[in-house]
Amino acid sequence: MLPVLVVHGGAGNVPRQRAELSCAGVREAARAGYALLQSGRSAMDAVVEAVTLLENNPAFNAGCGSVLNEHGGVEMDALVMDGRTLASGAVSAVRRIANPVQLARLVMEKTQHLCLTAEGASKFARAVGVPEVPEETLITDYARKRWQRNLQPGSNPVECQMGKMG
Amino acid sequence: TVGAVAVDSEGNVACATSTGGMLNKMEGRVGDTPCVGCGGYADNLLGAVSPTGHGEAIMKVTLSRLILFYMEQGKTAADASDQALAYMWERVQGLAGVVVVDPRGGWAARFNSLQMAWAAAQNGQLHYGLGKGE
C-alpha cells in the first residue's frame, strides 16, 4: 500500500498576485500531511494536519483569511470523516476558533453527534478546552477589501469568488 | 475552502474540509462543508472526497457521495470526478473542484472552475497545480 495525501486550497478564480502563495501553501500542507503518513500515522491524523496548516495560512479562505459574511463577521464550517468506521464530526457557523477542523474532529471523538452549530459549537469548544481567539485575528485586509467591494449595488459575490465556467 | 484526503499505510481513508464560506453570505448561511456526503465523504470500501466550490450546487447533487457512487460502479477517481462535475454543471450550473483517493492509493484532483490550487504527495514525489492541465 502506497500512502497518499491530496490537498486543495479552493476552487475558483485565484488572482495572479496570490497564485504563487496558494501553490506554496498547498505544497507545504501536502508535505506535512504526507510526512505523518510516512511515519505510520493514520489518514485522519494526516488530513487534519494538512487542513490545519491551510487554515493557518492567510492565503486561503478558511480559518485565518476566511471570507466575511454580509455583516463583516467570520462564520466557519468544517467536517472530518474516517473511512474505517464512517465516523464523522462537523461544526457549522462557528466563530472565534482558529482551527475549526480540529474542533470538528473533537465533535467526532467526544460526542454522539455529527454536527454542532453556532453558539452550541462554541460552548462545546470551551468545554473541551479549545481556546477562543479574537475575531480580528481571523480577518485579513484582503478579505475585508473583497467584502467591501461586494457590498456595492449590482455586485455578484458568487461570481467574484468562483469566477466563470473554466 | 481547503481540504484534504488521504490513504494511510493500512489502507484506511479519511477526508477533512474547512471553509469560511461564500463571500458576503447571509448570517447563518451554511453551505456544503459540514454536511456528510456533500462537503466530504470517506469509506474504506470506496475512497474519500473533499470538494470546494459553490456550496449550494454541491449540496444539490451531494457531490462527494456522487463521485464515490461512480467509483463504486468501476470508474477511476478522475473519471468519476469528471462525470460528477459534469452532472453538476448540467443540472445546476455549479462550479467546483475535488480531491479524491481510492483505497488502493489512486488519486485525482479535478475541477470545472477556472482554477484550483492542489498538491498530492505519494511515493516520495510531490505533484501540484493550479490551472487546467497542470
Short mmCIF file of C-alpha atoms in Angstrom, two decimals:
data_model
loop_
_atom_site.label_atom_id
_atom_site.label_comp_id
_atom_site.label_asym_id
_atom_site.label_seq_id
_atom_site.Cartn_x
_atom_site.Cartn_y
_atom_site.Cartn_z
CA MET A 1 0.00 0.00 0.00
CA LEU A 2 1.41 3.33 -1.04
CA PRO A 3 0.21 6.11 1.27
CA VAL A 4 -1.04 9.19 -0.50
CA LEU A 5 -2.27 12.60 0.55
CA VAL A 6 -4.00 15.13 -1.71
CA VAL A 7 -4.97 18.66 -0.68
CA HIS A 8 -6.81 21.56 -2.26
CA GLY A 9 -6.81 25.25 -1.46
CA GLY A 10 -10.15 26.12 -3.01
CA ALA A 11 -11.68 26.27 -6.47
CA GLY A 12 -12.44 29.48 -8.28
CA ASN A 13 -10.56 32.42 -9.57
CA VAL A 14 -7.12 32.87 -7.98
CA PRO A 15 -5.76 36.38 -8.64
CA ARG A 16 -2.32 36.35 -10.24
CA GLN A 17 -0.68 38.02 -7.24
CA ARG A 18 -1.93 35.23 -4.97
CA ALA A 19 -1.22 32.29 -7.26
CA GLU A 20 2.30 31.58 -6.00
CA LEU A 21 1.18 31.94 -2.37
CA SER A 22 -1.59 29.43 -2.99
CA CYS A 23 0.68 26.94 -4.72
CA ALA A 24 3.31 27.23 -1.99
CA GLY A 25 0.66 26.75 0.68
CA VAL A 26 -0.78 23.55 -0.78
CA ARG A 27 2.70 22.13 -1.33
CA GLU A 28 3.60 22.81 2.31
CA ALA A 29 0.38 21.22 3.55
CA ALA A 30 0.80 18.15 1.35
CA ARG A 31 4.38 17.64 2.52
CA ALA A 32 3.40 17.95 6.18
CA GLY A 33 0.48 15.55 5.94
CA TYR A 34 2.48 13.07 3.90
CA ALA A 35 5.30 13.13 6.45
CA LEU A 36 2.82 11.89 9.04
CA LEU A 37 1.72 9.09 6.74
CA GLN A 38 5.34 8.08 6.18
CA SER A 39 5.88 7.91 9.92
CA GLY A 40 2.98 5.46 10.25
CA ARG A 41 0.31 7.86 11.47
CA SER A 42 -3.31 7.48 10.37
CA ALA A 43 -5.05 9.03 7.39
CA MET A 44 -7.19 11.02 9.84
CA ASP A 45 -4.08 12.48 11.52
CA ALA A 46 -2.69 13.42 8.12
CA VAL A 47 -5.75 15.19 6.74
CA VAL A 48 -6.30 17.15 9.96
CA GLU A 49 -2.66 18.24 10.00
CA ALA A 50 -2.79 19.34 6.36
CA VAL A 51 -6.04 21.27 6.77
CA THR A 52 -4.83 22.88 9.99
CA LEU A 53 -1.84 24.29 8.10
CA LEU A 54 -4.12 25.58 5.35
CA GLU A 55 -6.44 27.18 7.93
CA ASN A 56 -3.45 28.96 9.48
CA ASN A 57 -2.31 30.26 6.09
CA PRO A 58 -3.95 33.63 5.27
CA ALA A 59 -3.69 32.87 1.55
CA PHE A 60 -6.72 30.59 1.87
CA ASN A 61 -10.39 31.08 2.70
CA ALA A 62 -10.60 29.05 5.91
CA GLY A 63 -9.56 29.86 9.45
CA CYS A 64 -7.33 32.93 9.15
CA GLY A 65 -8.32 34.53 5.83
CA SER A 66 -11.95 33.42 5.83
CA VAL A 67 -14.32 35.43 3.69
CA LEU A 68 -16.68 37.70 5.61
CA ASN A 69 -20.45 37.45 5.84
CA GLU A 70 -22.79 40.33 4.97
CA HIS A 71 -22.17 41.90 8.37
CA GLY A 72 -18.40 41.66 8.09
CA GLY A 73 -18.12 38.73 10.50
CA VAL A 74 -16.48 35.33 10.24
CA GLU A 75 -18.58 32.17 10.37
CA MET A 76 -16.77 28.93 9.56
CA ASP A 77 -17.71 25.34 8.79
CA ALA A 78 -15.61 22.16 8.91
CA LEU A 79 -16.00 18.41 8.52
CA VAL A 80 -13.91 15.30 9.06
CA MET A 81 -14.77 11.71 8.19
CA ASP A 82 -12.98 8.46 8.96
CA GLY A 83 -13.36 5.76 6.32
CA ARG A 84 -12.67 2.92 8.76
CA THR A 85 -15.90 3.37 10.70
CA LEU A 86 -17.80 6.10 8.82
CA ALA A 87 -17.40 8.19 11.96
CA SER A 88 -17.79 11.88 11.21
CA GLY A 89 -17.72 15.20 13.00
CA ALA A 90 -18.57 18.71 11.89
CA VAL A 91 -19.09 22.26 13.05
CA SER A 92 -21.04 24.98 11.30
CA ALA A 93 -21.34 28.76 11.67
CA VAL A 94 -18.65 28.61 14.34
CA ARG A 95 -16.92 31.84 15.37
CA ARG A 96 -13.64 32.81 17.01
CA ILE A 97 -11.98 29.40 16.56
CA ALA A 98 -8.56 29.29 14.91
CA ASN A 99 -8.85 25.71 13.65
CA PRO A 100 -12.43 24.53 13.05
CA VAL A 101 -11.16 21.26 11.57
CA GLN A 102 -9.69 20.29 14.94
CA LEU A 103 -12.97 21.16 16.63
CA ALA A 104 -14.82 19.00 14.09
CA ARG A 105 -12.54 16.10 14.98
CA LEU A 106 -13.35 16.58 18.65
CA VAL A 107 -17.07 16.50 17.84
CA MET A 108 -16.44 13.14 16.17
CA GLU A 109 -14.36 11.78 19.03
CA LYS A 110 -16.11 13.19 22.10
CA THR A 111 -19.81 13.44 21.27
CA GLN A 112 -22.55 11.16 19.98
CA HIS A 113 -23.48 13.75 17.34
CA LEU A 114 -22.27 14.52 13.85
CA CYS A 115 -22.54 18.30 13.80
CA LEU A 116 -22.62 21.15 16.31
CA THR A 117 -23.53 24.63 15.18
CA ALA A 118 -23.06 28.28 16.12
CA GLU A 119 -23.14 29.02 19.87
CA GLY A 120 -23.51 25.34 20.72
CA ALA A 121 -20.26 24.64 18.92
CA SER A 122 -18.62 27.48 20.84
CA LYS A 123 -19.84 26.10 24.16
CA PHE A 124 -18.52 22.67 23.23
CA ALA A 125 -15.17 24.21 22.30
CA ARG A 126 -14.92 25.84 25.72
CA ALA A 127 -15.90 22.59 27.41
CA VAL A 128 -13.12 20.63 25.72
CA GLY A 129 -10.52 23.34 26.22
CA VAL A 130 -10.29 24.78 22.72
CA PRO A 131 -9.44 28.46 23.18
CA GLU A 132 -11.35 31.26 21.53
CA VAL A 133 -9.36 33.78 19.53
CA PRO A 134 -10.25 37.40 18.79
CA GLU A 135 -12.24 37.55 15.55
CA GLU A 136 -9.87 40.20 14.21
CA THR A 137 -7.07 37.62 14.12
CA LEU A 138 -9.05 35.67 11.50
CA ILE A 139 -9.71 38.68 9.25
CA THR A 140 -7.19 39.75 6.63
CA ASP A 141 -7.01 43.03 4.72
CA TYR A 142 -7.67 41.06 1.54
CA ALA A 143 -10.89 39.57 2.96
CA ARG A 144 -12.05 42.98 4.18
CA LYS A 145 -11.44 44.55 0.75
CA ARG A 146 -13.41 41.83 -1.02
CA TRP A 147 -16.26 42.22 1.47
CA GLN A 148 -16.38 45.98 0.91
CA ARG A 149 -16.26 45.57 -2.88
CA ASN A 150 -19.18 43.15 -2.79
CA LEU A 151 -21.34 45.46 -0.73
CA GLN A 152 -21.73 47.65 -3.83
CA PRO A 153 -25.10 47.50 -5.63
CA GLY A 154 -25.01 45.06 -8.54
CA SER A 155 -22.07 43.07 -7.23
CA ASN A 156 -22.07 39.30 -7.70
CA PRO A 157 -20.26 37.67 -4.76
CA VAL A 158 -20.59 34.14 -6.15
CA GLU A 159 -19.04 35.11 -9.49
CA CYS A 160 -16.39 37.17 -7.70
CA GLN A 161 -15.37 34.14 -5.67
CA MET A 162 -15.88 31.35 -8.19
CA GLY A 163 -15.18 33.07 -11.50
CA LYS A 164 -16.96 31.84 -14.60
CA MET A 165 -17.00 28.41 -16.20
CA GLY A 166 -13.50 27.05 -16.65
CA THR B 1 -12.33 26.39 1.20
CA VAL B 2 -9.48 24.00 1.92
CA GLY B 3 -9.48 20.24 2.15
CA ALA B 4 -7.52 17.02 2.17
CA VAL B 5 -7.95 13.30 1.55
CA ALA B 6 -5.53 10.53 2.41
CA VAL B 7 -4.87 6.81 2.38
CA ASP B 8 -2.56 5.53 5.11
CA SER B 9 -0.25 2.52 5.11
CA GLU B 10 -3.04 0.29 6.44
CA GLY B 11 -5.40 1.26 3.64
CA ASN B 12 -7.62 3.49 5.74
CA VAL B 13 -9.01 6.60 4.07
CA ALA B 14 -10.09 9.92 5.58
CA CYS B 15 -11.20 13.37 4.50
CA ALA B 16 -11.25 16.84 6.02
CA THR B 17 -12.72 20.11 4.72
CA SER B 18 -12.80 23.60 6.23
CA THR B 19 -14.17 26.89 4.98
CA GLY B 20 -15.14 30.44 5.68
CA GLY B 21 -17.99 30.00 3.22
CA MET B 22 -19.16 32.28 0.43
CA LEU B 23 -18.31 35.96 0.08
CA ASN B 24 -20.85 38.27 1.77
CA LYS B 25 -23.11 35.34 2.67
CA MET B 26 -26.19 35.85 4.81
CA GLU B 27 -25.56 35.47 8.51
CA GLY B 28 -26.33 31.89 9.43
CA ARG B 29 -25.80 30.52 5.92
CA VAL B 30 -24.34 27.03 5.98
CA GLY B 31 -23.01 25.50 2.81
CA ASP B 32 -21.92 22.03 1.85
CA THR B 33 -18.83 21.76 4.02
CA PRO B 34 -20.29 20.38 7.29
CA CYS B 35 -22.77 18.11 5.52
CA VAL B 36 -21.76 14.45 5.18
CA GLY B 37 -21.84 13.36 1.54
CA CYS B 38 -21.70 16.96 0.33
CA GLY B 39 -18.62 18.60 1.88
CA GLY B 40 -16.80 15.30 2.13
CA TYR B 41 -17.15 11.57 2.42
CA ALA B 42 -14.83 8.73 3.36
CA ASP B 43 -15.45 4.99 3.22
CA ASN B 44 -12.65 2.43 3.24
CA LEU B 45 -14.57 0.36 0.69
CA LEU B 46 -14.81 3.17 -1.84
CA GLY B 47 -12.43 6.08 -1.21
CA ALA B 48 -12.53 9.62 0.10
CA VAL B 49 -13.51 13.00 -1.34
CA SER B 50 -13.07 16.63 -0.29
CA PRO B 51 -14.77 19.24 -2.51
CA THR B 52 -14.61 23.01 -2.88
CA GLY B 53 -16.78 25.39 -4.82
CA HIS B 54 -20.32 26.71 -4.89
CA GLY B 55 -21.77 25.07 -1.81
CA GLU B 56 -25.42 25.27 -2.78
CA ALA B 57 -24.70 23.48 -6.06
CA ILE B 58 -22.54 20.86 -4.33
CA MET B 59 -25.37 20.15 -1.88
CA LYS B 60 -27.98 19.79 -4.61
CA VAL B 61 -26.08 16.88 -6.17
CA THR B 62 -24.41 15.55 -2.97
CA LEU B 63 -21.18 15.79 -4.90
CA SER B 64 -18.85 13.77 -2.67
CA ARG B 65 -21.14 10.79 -2.41
CA LEU B 66 -21.98 11.03 -6.11
CA ILE B 67 -18.29 10.67 -7.01
CA LEU B 68 -17.95 7.61 -4.79
CA PHE B 69 -21.11 6.18 -6.33
CA TYR B 70 -19.49 6.41 -9.75
CA MET B 71 -16.30 4.84 -8.35
CA GLU B 72 -18.42 2.04 -6.90
CA GLN B 73 -19.58 1.42 -10.46
CA GLY B 74 -15.96 0.91 -11.53
CA LYS B 75 -14.80 4.32 -12.68
CA THR B 76 -11.40 5.70 -11.75
CA ALA B 77 -11.16 8.60 -9.31
CA ALA B 78 -10.50 11.00 -12.18
CA ASP B 79 -13.31 9.73 -14.42
CA ALA B 80 -15.79 9.62 -11.54
CA SER B 81 -14.88 13.19 -10.59
CA ASP B 82 -15.25 14.45 -14.15
CA GLN B 83 -18.60 12.74 -14.56
CA ALA B 84 -19.95 14.13 -11.29
CA LEU B 85 -18.71 17.66 -12.03
CA ALA B 86 -20.27 17.47 -15.49
CA TYR B 87 -23.56 16.31 -13.98
CA MET B 88 -23.49 19.20 -11.51
CA TRP B 89 -22.84 21.68 -14.31
CA GLU B 90 -25.62 20.26 -16.48
CA ARG B 91 -28.18 20.18 -13.69
CA VAL B 92 -27.44 23.32 -11.67
CA GLN B 93 -24.61 25.15 -13.49
CA GLY B 94 -22.36 24.61 -10.48
CA LEU B 95 -18.63 25.23 -10.38
CA ALA B 96 -16.47 23.17 -8.06
CA GLY B 97 -13.33 21.14 -7.63
CA VAL B 98 -12.49 17.95 -5.78
CA VAL B 99 -9.59 15.91 -4.46
CA VAL B 100 -10.22 12.18 -4.38
CA VAL B 101 -8.42 8.98 -3.34
CA ASP B 102 -9.35 5.34 -3.75
CA PRO B 103 -8.39 2.64 -1.21
CA ARG B 104 -5.57 1.36 -3.43
CA GLY B 105 -3.81 4.72 -3.49
CA GLY B 106 -5.16 6.06 -6.76
CA TRP B 107 -5.88 9.76 -6.63
CA ALA B 108 -7.28 12.70 -8.61
CA ALA B 109 -7.55 16.49 -8.39
CA ARG B 110 -10.23 17.71 -10.82
CA PHE B 111 -12.24 20.90 -11.23
CA ASN B 112 -14.59 22.68 -13.65
CA SER B 113 -13.82 26.13 -12.25
CA LEU B 114 -11.12 28.31 -13.74
CA GLN B 115 -8.55 27.18 -11.19
CA MET B 116 -7.98 25.10 -8.10
CA ALA B 117 -4.75 25.05 -6.10
CA TRP B 118 -3.91 21.43 -5.32
CA ALA B 119 -0.99 19.23 -4.32
CA ALA B 120 -0.50 15.48 -3.97
CA ALA B 121 2.26 13.54 -2.25
CA GLN B 122 2.90 9.86 -2.93
CA ASN B 123 5.92 7.59 -3.21
CA GLY B 124 8.24 10.40 -2.21
CA GLN B 125 7.05 12.65 -5.04
CA LEU B 126 5.10 15.89 -4.89
CA HIS B 127 2.69 16.87 -7.67
CA TYR B 128 0.88 20.18 -7.76
CA GLY B 129 -1.05 22.53 -9.98
CA LEU B 130 -3.38 25.48 -10.26
CA GLY B 131 -4.81 25.73 -13.78
CA LYS B 132 -6.24 23.23 -16.22
CA GLY B 133 -3.80 20.52 -17.25
CA GLU B 134 -1.20 21.33 -14.64
#
